Amino acid sequence: MKEIKIITKNLSLFYGDKQALKNISLEIQDKKVTAFIGPSGCGKSTFLRVLNRMNDLIDNVKIEGEVSVDGVNIYDKNIDVVNLRKNIGMVFQKSNLFPKTIYENIVYGPKINGIKDKKTLDEIVEKTCIQSAIWNEVKDRLNDNALSLSGGQQQRLCIARALAVEPEIILMDEPASALDPISTAKIEELIHDLKQRYTIVIVTHNMQQAARVSDMTAFFYIGELIEFDRTTKIFTNPSIKQTEDYITGRFG
Amino acid sequence: MSEQEKEFYSRSKDSKYGKRIKKFTRTKESLIKFFFAVNGVMALIFIILIFIFLFKEGFKALEHIGLLDFISTNRIGTDGSSQTVYEWYPTSTEPRYSLIPLILGTLLTAIPATLISTLFGVAAGIYLSEIANPKWKEFLKPMIELFAGIPTVVLGFIMLVIGASFFNDLLHPDNRLNAFVASIGLSFVIIPVIASLTEDALHSIPNDLRMASYGLGATKWQTISKVILPAAFSGVSASIILGFGRAIGETMIVLMASGNAANITTNIFLSVRTMTATIAAEMGEVSQGSDHYYSLFFIGIVLFTITFILNLIAELIINKMRKKNTF
Amino acid sequence: MLALRKKKRDFIGTSAIWLVRILFFSLVLALFLLLGKIVSQGIGTISFEFIFDDPKNNMTEGGIFPAIFGTIAVTLIMILLAVPLGVFSAIYLNEYAKDSIFSRIIRTSINNLAGVPSIVFGLFGLGFFILFIGRGMDDVLKTGLLFGQPALIWASATLAVLVLPIVIVSTLESLNSVPKSHRDASYGLGATKWQTIKNVVLPQARPGILTGTILAISRGAGETAPILFLGAAFFLPNLPVSDLCIGDYCIPMINPAKQFMYLAYHIFILATQSSNPTKTLPIQYGSTLVLIVLTFLLNITAIIFRYRFRKALGRL
């Protein structure tokens, strides 16, 4: 039986008076890749940021409805947001490595969570770099500045950095949109490997990418969830006309 | 509820996500925030106090002296005839408080200084941003900044001991120390202000615009004069306004080089006395609480208001320009 | 036919560019002449005795040590008062305060306060620190006229208020230059606000903050107008120093209640108000050279810091 990891029910989000998300209800399954697609401005990235409460950092945002992870409503007022974000990793559109060494970038998360032992930290670095398929490229230059890496390497290092705090869920906000085709292929391969152990939610504007990497696909349009189904179904036989129009390139 | 959902919610008991916020963390974070907030509020209080104290003391002058007396005084002559005079003579037995000579003196030093500085400052900005070889620029730009770091007392001193004699021999002015000498000294302060802000404004013009102009066959000067300068017009004018504000508020140079005689004149080669120099020269000697004391604070209000408004205008122009330039 | 070989003649343009060049380099020339004059006239006066001796013979001979000491003492106390307050309040404004009309008004006021004439700050120092705080303390503590008169502490406090906006503005700029994406990355990894500020924001903003602070210090050290009536003295036989004793153990400390000599003020007073300005001209040039060297050292340090800071930012 498929396990559910995240449930949202009637979720709405407002920037001041403007409603950006309207009554979104969906279930995200454990250890699967779920893709959010849709034209720009449709709310898919905003929705992704609802899942680890990154929107809290913006003034004037109001959220209604329920978002539960493992049965816990994460918008309950006693929930520790910091702990939540630790357990839900996030990879951003543009690589946002700190201007520190490769090593320091990866151990940033573990260190702020109180791990001080050098040996443990070394192990974390090696383990996460191997998992994110970048170990061979960086193992001899861990003390170089992280910004000296290529764009694709930087993005995989961002994934390694996210893995270092041992999350169960990884949110990816258009992780390959700024990369060349070869680097993109490497990231997609990596996503495929990671789904054995992690629940992955990915926002992408590249429909082929969604079709290649995801198990489930959600189509968003102007703040609404239009259709949510198995990826194969969405891309071969969508049940709603708007989805079909978008998939076949008639708008967007 | 489906079986799946029931199983989902039953997991909440031992979920990692349900962790409550540790009281310690929450307290620590809010204490840190409180600490910074206290500093912010203290800084804010000082800023408000400046307004309050300046205006509190200055407005007392209005009670004692009256607004009209800051413009002119009626003097009864020995023959009984009444005469309207515009004089700053607060220590007289019949004190006169007209600000007209001081405002004239300020303008007579600040306006020529701004004109000279606009010529040199804008040229320097254009040179640094558009003409200079980038390698040279890395060296030349800091030099202009060093220029800006010269203490004004040094410039006043140089104008007093060298500048005044130099211009005396060259131009034979009416007074050795005069508005012209002071405005040359002021230019040394204003030029770096205008130069660096002009350079910023020109530098912020996107390179596409230059390429488009060159692509259409324009020469370098055509590109600068027809494309770059018009596009940066608001930034350049803001820099001139800020420079003018600095010229009005500068004290030491005018105190040392303008001669400090409160003449009513538009002759740039006569001694003049500015508002800033008046405060600087007289504040040390007045008794606290006298009309003279309050009138000096009133001059302070006038200076504060003028420069604050000039700065505000410049900031509005710059903000507008930034909005326009972000594509 | 295409006239590719024909060189475009733009006489006006070429001369305009040359004019700009000439204006710029005459400016550089003026700067060098100015500095050259000060150095050539002042260097002869500079000696160990000049730096470390007291003025003698009604200030026509001797050194300028008390003025140098006073400048350093005033600046030091100014730094203590202004820099932490300025940096911390900038952190509050940029990192904690919500973006509202209120916070925008505060930012605008601070920006504009940086352009208010320094003499106006002098008036504020007199009206607020000496007459309100100082006299107020005298009344409450029944000390007679002790605090309510010009003194080192009031000069430092006034200069601190003068440079406070400069410190805040430059700190705000440095904090602002740290990309939002780096903050997001840190929050995304489960860092708290303070952890993010401490580990991500401040390390990146530090060189910028330092640059602004050094420039503010140099501004304070070279400022004359506001301290004219706040305790700068023509000549004092003693340094503003008193022994601070704990039991039998005494250490000399800066005494902030005393008046002081000040380098910039010293130049002003010798050049304009002394009995024989021509006779003291070498001392005036020497003092000017010392002041210039002091402020240039600070400014050059700041420029180098900023150069490195921009280079580091350019890599992001």
PDB file of N, CA and C in Angstrom, chain B residues 138-203:
ATOM      1  N   GLU B 138      40.557  51.975 -11.450  1.00  0.00           N
ATOM      2  CA  GLU B 138      40.680  51.354 -10.131  1.00  0.00           C
ATOM      3  C   GLU B 138      41.600  52.154  -9.227  1.00  0.00           C
ATOM      4  N   PHE B 139      42.485  52.915  -9.843  1.00  0.00           N
ATOM      5  CA  PHE B 139      43.427  53.697  -9.080  1.00  0.00           C
ATOM      6  C   PHE B 139      42.939  55.140  -8.905  1.00  0.00           C
ATOM      7  N   LEU B 140      42.272  55.663  -9.959  1.00  0.00           N
ATOM      8  CA  LEU B 140      41.870  57.071  -9.943  1.00  0.00           C
ATOM      9  C   LEU B 140      40.648  57.328  -9.072  1.00  0.00           C
ATOM     10  N   LYS B 141      39.722  56.356  -9.060  1.00  0.00           N
ATOM     11  CA  LYS B 141      38.497  56.576  -8.295  1.00  0.00           C
ATOM     12  C   LYS B 141      38.784  56.711  -6.795  1.00  0.00           C
ATOM     13  N   PRO B 142      39.598  55.810  -6.223  1.00  0.00           N
ATOM     14  CA  PRO B 142      39.942  55.990  -4.803  1.00  0.00           C
ATOM     15  C   PRO B 142      40.609  57.335  -4.540  1.00  0.00           C
ATOM     16  N   MET B 143      41.327  57.863  -5.547  1.00  0.00           N
ATOM     17  CA  MET B 143      41.988  59.141  -5.337  1.00  0.00           C
ATOM     18  C   MET B 143      40.950  60.250  -5.118  1.00  0.00           C
ATOM     19  N   ILE B 144      39.885  60.209  -5.907  1.00  0.00           N
ATOM     20  CA  ILE B 144      38.813  61.192  -5.720  1.00  0.00           C
ATOM     21  C   ILE B 144      38.205  61.027  -4.323  1.00  0.00           C
ATOM     22  N   GLU B 145      38.115  59.755  -3.874  1.00  0.00           N
ATOM     23  CA  GLU B 145      37.558  59.520  -2.537  1.00  0.00           C
ATOM     24  C   GLU B 145      38.479  60.064  -1.450  1.00  0.00           C
ATOM     25  N   LEU B 146      39.792  59.958  -1.690  1.00  0.00           N
ATOM     26  CA  LEU B 146      40.748  60.513  -0.733  1.00  0.00           C
ATOM     27  C   LEU B 146      40.567  62.022  -0.646  1.00  0.00           C
ATOM     28  N   PHE B 147      40.339  62.621  -1.805  1.00  0.00           N
ATOM     29  CA  PHE B 147      40.046  64.028  -1.923  1.00  0.00           C
ATOM     30  C   PHE B 147      38.917  64.390  -0.947  1.00  0.00           C
ATOM     31  N   ALA B 148      37.870  63.556  -0.975  1.00  0.00           N
ATOM     32  CA  ALA B 148      36.709  63.812  -0.127  1.00  0.00           C
ATOM     33  C   ALA B 148      37.043  63.659   1.345  1.00  0.00           C
ATOM     34  N   GLY B 149      38.146  62.960   1.647  1.00  0.00           N
ATOM     35  CA  GLY B 149      38.469  62.712   3.048  1.00  0.00           C
ATOM     36  C   GLY B 149      39.341  63.798   3.678  1.00  0.00           C
ATOM     37  N   ILE B 150      39.724  64.808   2.916  1.00  0.00           N
ATOM     38  CA  ILE B 150      40.546  65.881   3.499  1.00  0.00           C
ATOM     39  C   ILE B 150      39.698  66.672   4.493  1.00  0.00           C
ATOM     40  N   PRO B 151      40.142  66.805   5.734  1.00  0.00           N
ATOM     41  CA  PRO B 151      39.356  67.576   6.709  1.00  0.00           C
ATOM     42  C   PRO B 151      39.166  69.010   6.217  1.00  0.00           C
ATOM     43  N   THR B 152      37.989  69.565   6.463  1.00  0.00           N
ATOM     44  CA  THR B 152      37.692  70.880   5.901  1.00  0.00           C
ATOM     45  C   THR B 152      38.541  71.972   6.531  1.00  0.00           C
ATOM     46  N   VAL B 153      39.000  71.751   7.762  1.00  0.00           N
ATOM     47  CA  VAL B 153      39.845  72.768   8.386  1.00  0.00           C
ATOM     48  C   VAL B 153      41.150  72.911   7.608  1.00  0.00           C
ATOM     49  N   VAL B 154      41.601  71.812   7.012  1.00  0.00           N
ATOM     50  CA  VAL B 154      42.826  71.851   6.204  1.00  0.00           C
ATOM     51  C   VAL B 154      42.598  72.706   4.961  1.00  0.00           C
ATOM     52  N   LEU B 155      41.445  72.514   4.317  1.00  0.00           N
ATOM     53  CA  LEU B 155      41.143  73.313   3.129  1.00  0.00           C
ATOM     54  C   LEU B 155      40.999  74.789   3.498  1.00  0.00           C
ATOM     55  N   GLY B 156      40.358  75.047   4.625  1.00  0.00           N
ATOM     56  CA  GLY B 156      40.225  76.429   5.086  1.00  0.00           C
ATOM     57  C   GLY B 156      41.596  77.043   5.325  1.00  0.00           C
ATOM     58  N   PHE B 157      42.459  76.281   5.951  1.00  0.00           N
ATOM     59  CA  PHE B 157      43.819  76.737   6.249  1.00  0.00           C
ATOM     60  C   PHE B 157      44.580  77.062   4.959  1.00  0.00           C
ATOM     61  N   ILE B 158      44.494  76.142   3.983  1.00  0.00           N
ATOM     62  CA  ILE B 158      45.205  76.357   2.720  1.00  0.00           C
ATOM     63  C   ILE B 158      44.677  77.603   2.001  1.00  0.00           C
ATOM     64  N   MET B 159      43.348  77.764   1.992  1.00  0.00           N
ATOM     65  CA  MET B 159      42.793  78.951   1.341  1.00  0.00           C
ATOM     66  C   MET B 159      43.253  80.221   2.052  1.00  0.00           C
ATOM     67  N   LEU B 160      43.354  80.132   3.362  1.00  0.00           N
ATOM     68  CA  LEU B 160      43.745  81.305   4.149  1.00  0.00           C
ATOM     69  C   LEU B 160      45.198  81.685   3.897  1.00  0.00           C
ATOM     70  N   VAL B 161      46.094  80.702   3.904  1.00  0.00           N
ATOM     71  CA  VAL B 161      47.511  81.047   3.824  1.00  0.00           C
ATOM     72  C   VAL B 161      48.046  81.071   2.393  1.00  0.00           C
ATOM     73  N   ILE B 162      47.442  80.318   1.479  1.00  0.00           N
ATOM     74  CA  ILE B 162      47.953  80.319   0.106  1.00  0.00           C
ATOM     75  C   ILE B 162      46.944  80.924  -0.864  1.00  0.00           C
ATOM     76  N   GLY B 163      45.704  80.376  -0.829  1.00  0.00           N
ATOM     77  CA  GLY B 163      44.686  80.767  -1.802  1.00  0.00           C
ATOM     78  C   GLY B 163      44.432  82.264  -1.805  1.00  0.00           C
ATOM     79  N   ALA B 164      44.267  82.845  -0.621  1.00  0.00           N
ATOM     80  CA  ALA B 164      43.920  84.258  -0.541  1.00  0.00           C
ATOM     81  C   ALA B 164      45.001  85.126  -1.183  1.00  0.00           C
ATOM     82  N   SER B 165      46.276  84.851  -0.882  1.00  0.00           N
ATOM     83  CA  SER B 165      47.363  85.643  -1.457  1.00  0.00           C
ATOM     84  C   SER B 165      47.422  85.459  -2.969  1.00  0.00           C
ATOM     85  N   PHE B 166      47.247  84.199  -3.394  1.00  0.00           N
ATOM     86  CA  PHE B 166      47.311  83.891  -4.815  1.00  0.00           C
ATOM     87  C   PHE B 166      46.269  84.699  -5.588  1.00  0.00           C
ATOM     88  N   PHE B 167      45.016  84.667  -5.115  1.00  0.00           N
ATOM     89  CA  PHE B 167      43.957  85.377  -5.831  1.00  0.00           C
ATOM     90  C   PHE B 167      44.066  86.889  -5.633  1.00  0.00           C
ATOM     91  N   ASN B 168      44.667  87.298  -4.518  1.00  0.00           N
ATOM     92  CA  ASN B 168      44.874  88.714  -4.279  1.00  0.00           C
ATOM     93  C   ASN B 168      45.814  89.303  -5.334  1.00  0.00           C
ATOM     94  N   ASP B 169      46.902  88.593  -5.604  1.00  0.00           N
ATOM     95  CA  ASP B 169      47.852  89.051  -6.614  1.00  0.00           C
ATOM     96  C   ASP B 169      47.258  88.964  -8.013  1.00  0.00           C
ATOM     97  N   LEU B 170      46.423  87.935  -8.212  1.00  0.00           N
ATOM     98  CA  LEU B 170      45.908  87.670  -9.561  1.00  0.00           C
ATOM     99  C   LEU B 170      44.760  88.607  -9.922  1.00  0.00           C
ATOM    100  N   LEU B 171      43.811  88.775  -8.991  1.00  0.00           N
ATOM    101  CA  LEU B 171      42.570  89.462  -9.345  1.00  0.00           C
ATOM    102  C   LEU B 171      42.378  90.811  -8.646  1.00  0.00           C
ATOM    103  N   HIS B 172      43.220  91.134  -7.716  1.00  0.00           N
ATOM    104  CA  HIS B 172      43.099  92.363  -6.930  1.00  0.00           C
ATOM    105  C   HIS B 172      41.673  92.604  -6.437  1.00  0.00           C
ATOM    106  N   PRO B 173      41.124  91.700  -5.634  1.00  0.00           N
ATOM    107  CA  PRO B 173      39.752  91.857  -5.144  1.00  0.00           C
ATOM    108  C   PRO B 173      39.650  92.993  -4.132  1.00  0.00           C
ATOM    109  N   ASP B 174      38.400  93.391  -3.813  1.00  0.00           N
ATOM    110  CA  ASP B 174      38.187  94.477  -2.862  1.00  0.00           C
ATOM    111  C   ASP B 174      38.682  94.107  -1.472  1.00  0.00           C
ATOM    112  N   ASN B 175      38.365  92.878  -1.044  1.00  0.00           N
ATOM    113  CA  ASN B 175      38.881  92.390   0.238  1.00  0.00           C
ATOM    114  C   ASN B 175      39.768  91.181  -0.022  1.00  0.00           C
ATOM    115  N   ARG B 176      40.797  91.051   0.788  1.00  0.00           N
ATOM    116  CA  ARG B 176      41.709  89.929   0.585  1.00  0.00           C
ATOM    117  C   ARG B 176      40.970  88.607   0.808  1.00  0.00           C
ATOM    118  N   LEU B 177      40.220  88.527   1.922  1.00  0.00           N
ATOM    119  CA  LEU B 177      39.392  87.351   2.164  1.00  0.00           C
ATOM    120  C   LEU B 177      37.989  87.682   1.679  1.00  0.00           C
ATOM    121  N   ASN B 178      37.465  86.888   0.762  1.00  0.00           N
ATOM    122  CA  ASN B 178      36.175  87.234   0.175  1.00  0.00           C
ATOM    123  C   ASN B 178      35.386  85.990  -0.233  1.00  0.00           C
ATOM    124  N   ALA B 179      34.180  86.206  -0.727  1.00  0.00           N
ATOM    125  CA  ALA B 179      33.297  85.102  -1.081  1.00  0.00           C
ATOM    126  C   ALA B 179      33.922  84.204  -2.146  1.00  0.00           C
ATOM    127  N   PHE B 180      34.671  84.819  -3.067  1.00  0.00           N
ATOM    128  CA  PHE B 180      35.258  84.037  -4.145  1.00  0.00           C
ATOM    129  C   PHE B 180      36.292  83.049  -3.605  1.00  0.00           C
ATOM    130  N   VAL B 181      37.173  83.524  -2.746  1.00  0.00           N
ATOM    131  CA  VAL B 181      38.194  82.638  -2.169  1.00  0.00           C
ATOM    132  C   VAL B 181      37.522  81.483  -1.416  1.00  0.00           C
ATOM    133  N   ALA B 182      36.473  81.840  -0.645  1.00  0.00           N
ATOM    134  CA  ALA B 182      35.779  80.798   0.107  1.00  0.00           C
ATOM    135  C   ALA B 182      35.135  79.782  -0.831  1.00  0.00           C
ATOM    136  N   SER B 183      34.565  80.277  -1.950  1.00  0.00           N
ATOM    137  CA  SER B 183      33.869  79.333  -2.833  1.00  0.00           C
ATOM    138  C   SER B 183      34.858  78.402  -3.530  1.00  0.00           C
ATOM    139  N   ILE B 184      36.080  78.890  -3.802  1.00  0.00           N
ATOM    140  CA  ILE B 184      37.096  77.985  -4.355  1.00  0.00           C
ATOM    141  C   ILE B 184      37.402  76.889  -3.339  1.00  0.00           C
ATOM    142  N   GLY B 185      37.557  77.288  -2.078  1.00  0.00           N
ATOM    143  CA  GLY B 185      37.810  76.291  -1.025  1.00  0.00           C
ATOM    144  C   GLY B 185      36.670  75.304  -0.925  1.00  0.00           C
ATOM    145  N   LEU B 186      35.426  75.816  -0.972  1.00  0.00           N
ATOM    146  CA  LEU B 186      34.253  74.939  -0.892  1.00  0.00           C
ATOM    147  C   LEU B 186      34.250  73.930  -2.044  1.00  0.00           C
ATOM    148  N   SER B 187      34.694  74.391  -3.231  1.00  0.00           N
ATOM    149  CA  SER B 187      34.678  73.493  -4.389  1.00  0.00           C
ATOM    150  C   SER B 187      35.453  72.207  -4.111  1.00  0.00           C
ATOM    151  N   PHE B 188      36.537  72.330  -3.351  1.00  0.00           N
ATOM    152  CA  PHE B 188      37.318  71.136  -3.051  1.00  0.00           C
ATOM    153  C   PHE B 188      36.502  70.101  -2.282  1.00  0.00           C
ATOM    154  N   VAL B 189      35.508  70.584  -1.532  1.00  0.00           N
ATOM    155  CA  VAL B 189      34.643  69.648  -0.786  1.00  0.00           C
ATOM    156  C   VAL B 189      33.532  69.112  -1.694  1.00  0.00           C
ATOM    157  N   ILE B 190      33.003  69.981  -2.547  1.00  0.00           N
ATOM    158  CA  ILE B 190      31.812  69.618  -3.320  1.00  0.00           C
ATOM    159  C   ILE B 190      32.165  68.752  -4.535  1.00  0.00           C
ATOM    160  N   ILE B 191      33.324  69.028  -5.158  1.00  0.00           N
ATOM    161  CA  ILE B 191      33.683  68.277  -6.364  1.00  0.00           C
ATOM    162  C   ILE B 191      33.661  66.758  -6.136  1.00  0.00           C
ATOM    163  N   PRO B 192      34.306  66.247  -5.083  1.00  0.00           N
ATOM    164  CA  PRO B 192      34.262  64.797  -4.889  1.00  0.00           C
ATOM    165  C   PRO B 192      32.837  64.265  -4.705  1.00  0.00           C
ATOM    166  N   VAL B 193      31.976  65.059  -4.042  1.00  0.00           N
ATOM    167  CA  VAL B 193      30.583  64.634  -3.842  1.00  0.00           C
ATOM    168  C   VAL B 193      29.906  64.451  -5.196  1.00  0.00           C
ATOM    169  N   ILE B 194      29.994  65.499  -6.035  1.00  0.00           N
ATOM    170  CA  ILE B 194      29.335  65.440  -7.342  1.00  0.00           C
ATOM    171  C   ILE B 194      29.994  64.370  -8.214  1.00  0.00           C
ATOM    172  N   ALA B 195      31.332  64.308  -8.171  1.00  0.00           N
ATOM    173  CA  ALA B 195      32.039  63.355  -9.031  1.00  0.00           C
ATOM    174  C   ALA B 195      31.629  61.924  -8.732  1.00  0.00           C
ATOM    175  N   SER B 196      31.621  61.549  -7.449  1.00  0.00           N
ATOM    176  CA  SER B 196      31.374  60.137  -7.176  1.00  0.00           C
ATOM    177  C   SER B 196      29.906  59.772  -7.409  1.00  0.00           C
ATOM    178  N   LEU B 197      28.977  60.707  -7.095  1.00  0.00           N
ATOM    179  CA  LEU B 197      27.567  60.387  -7.353  1.00  0.00           C
ATOM    180  C   LEU B 197      27.258  60.369  -8.851  1.00  0.00           C
ATOM    181  N   THR B 198      27.903  61.281  -9.614  1.00  0.00           N
ATOM    182  CA  THR B 198      27.722  61.252 -11.069  1.00  0.00           C
ATOM    183  C   THR B 198      28.258  59.946 -11.638  1.00  0.00           C
ATOM    184  N   GLU B 199      29.420  59.551 -11.140  1.00  0.00           N
ATOM    185  CA  GLU B 199      29.996  58.284 -11.618  1.00  0.00           C
ATOM    186  C   GLU B 199      29.043  57.128 -11.348  1.00  0.00           C
ATOM    187  N   ASP B 200      28.468  57.105 -10.140  1.00  0.00           N
ATOM    188  CA  ASP B 200      27.493  56.053  -9.808  1.00  0.00           C
ATOM    189  C   ASP B 200      26.326  56.069 -10.780  1.00  0.00           C
ATOM    190  N   ALA B 201      25.802  57.285 -11.029  1.00  0.00           N
ATOM    191  CA  ALA B 201      24.618  57.398 -11.891  1.00  0.00           C
ATOM    192  C   ALA B 201      24.929  56.925 -13.305  1.00  0.00           C
ATOM    193  N   LEU B 202      26.089  57.326 -13.836  1.00  0.00           N
ATOM    194  CA  LEU B 202      26.446  56.911 -15.194  1.00  0.00           C
ATOM    195  C   LEU B 202      26.708  55.412 -15.249  1.00  0.00           C
ATOM    196  N   HIS B 203      27.366  54.929 -14.198  1.00  0.00           N
ATOM    197  CA  HIS B 203      27.740  53.519 -14.158  1.00  0.00           C
ATOM    198  C   HIS B 203      26.509  52.618 -14.119  1.00  0.00           C
TER     199      HIS B 203
END
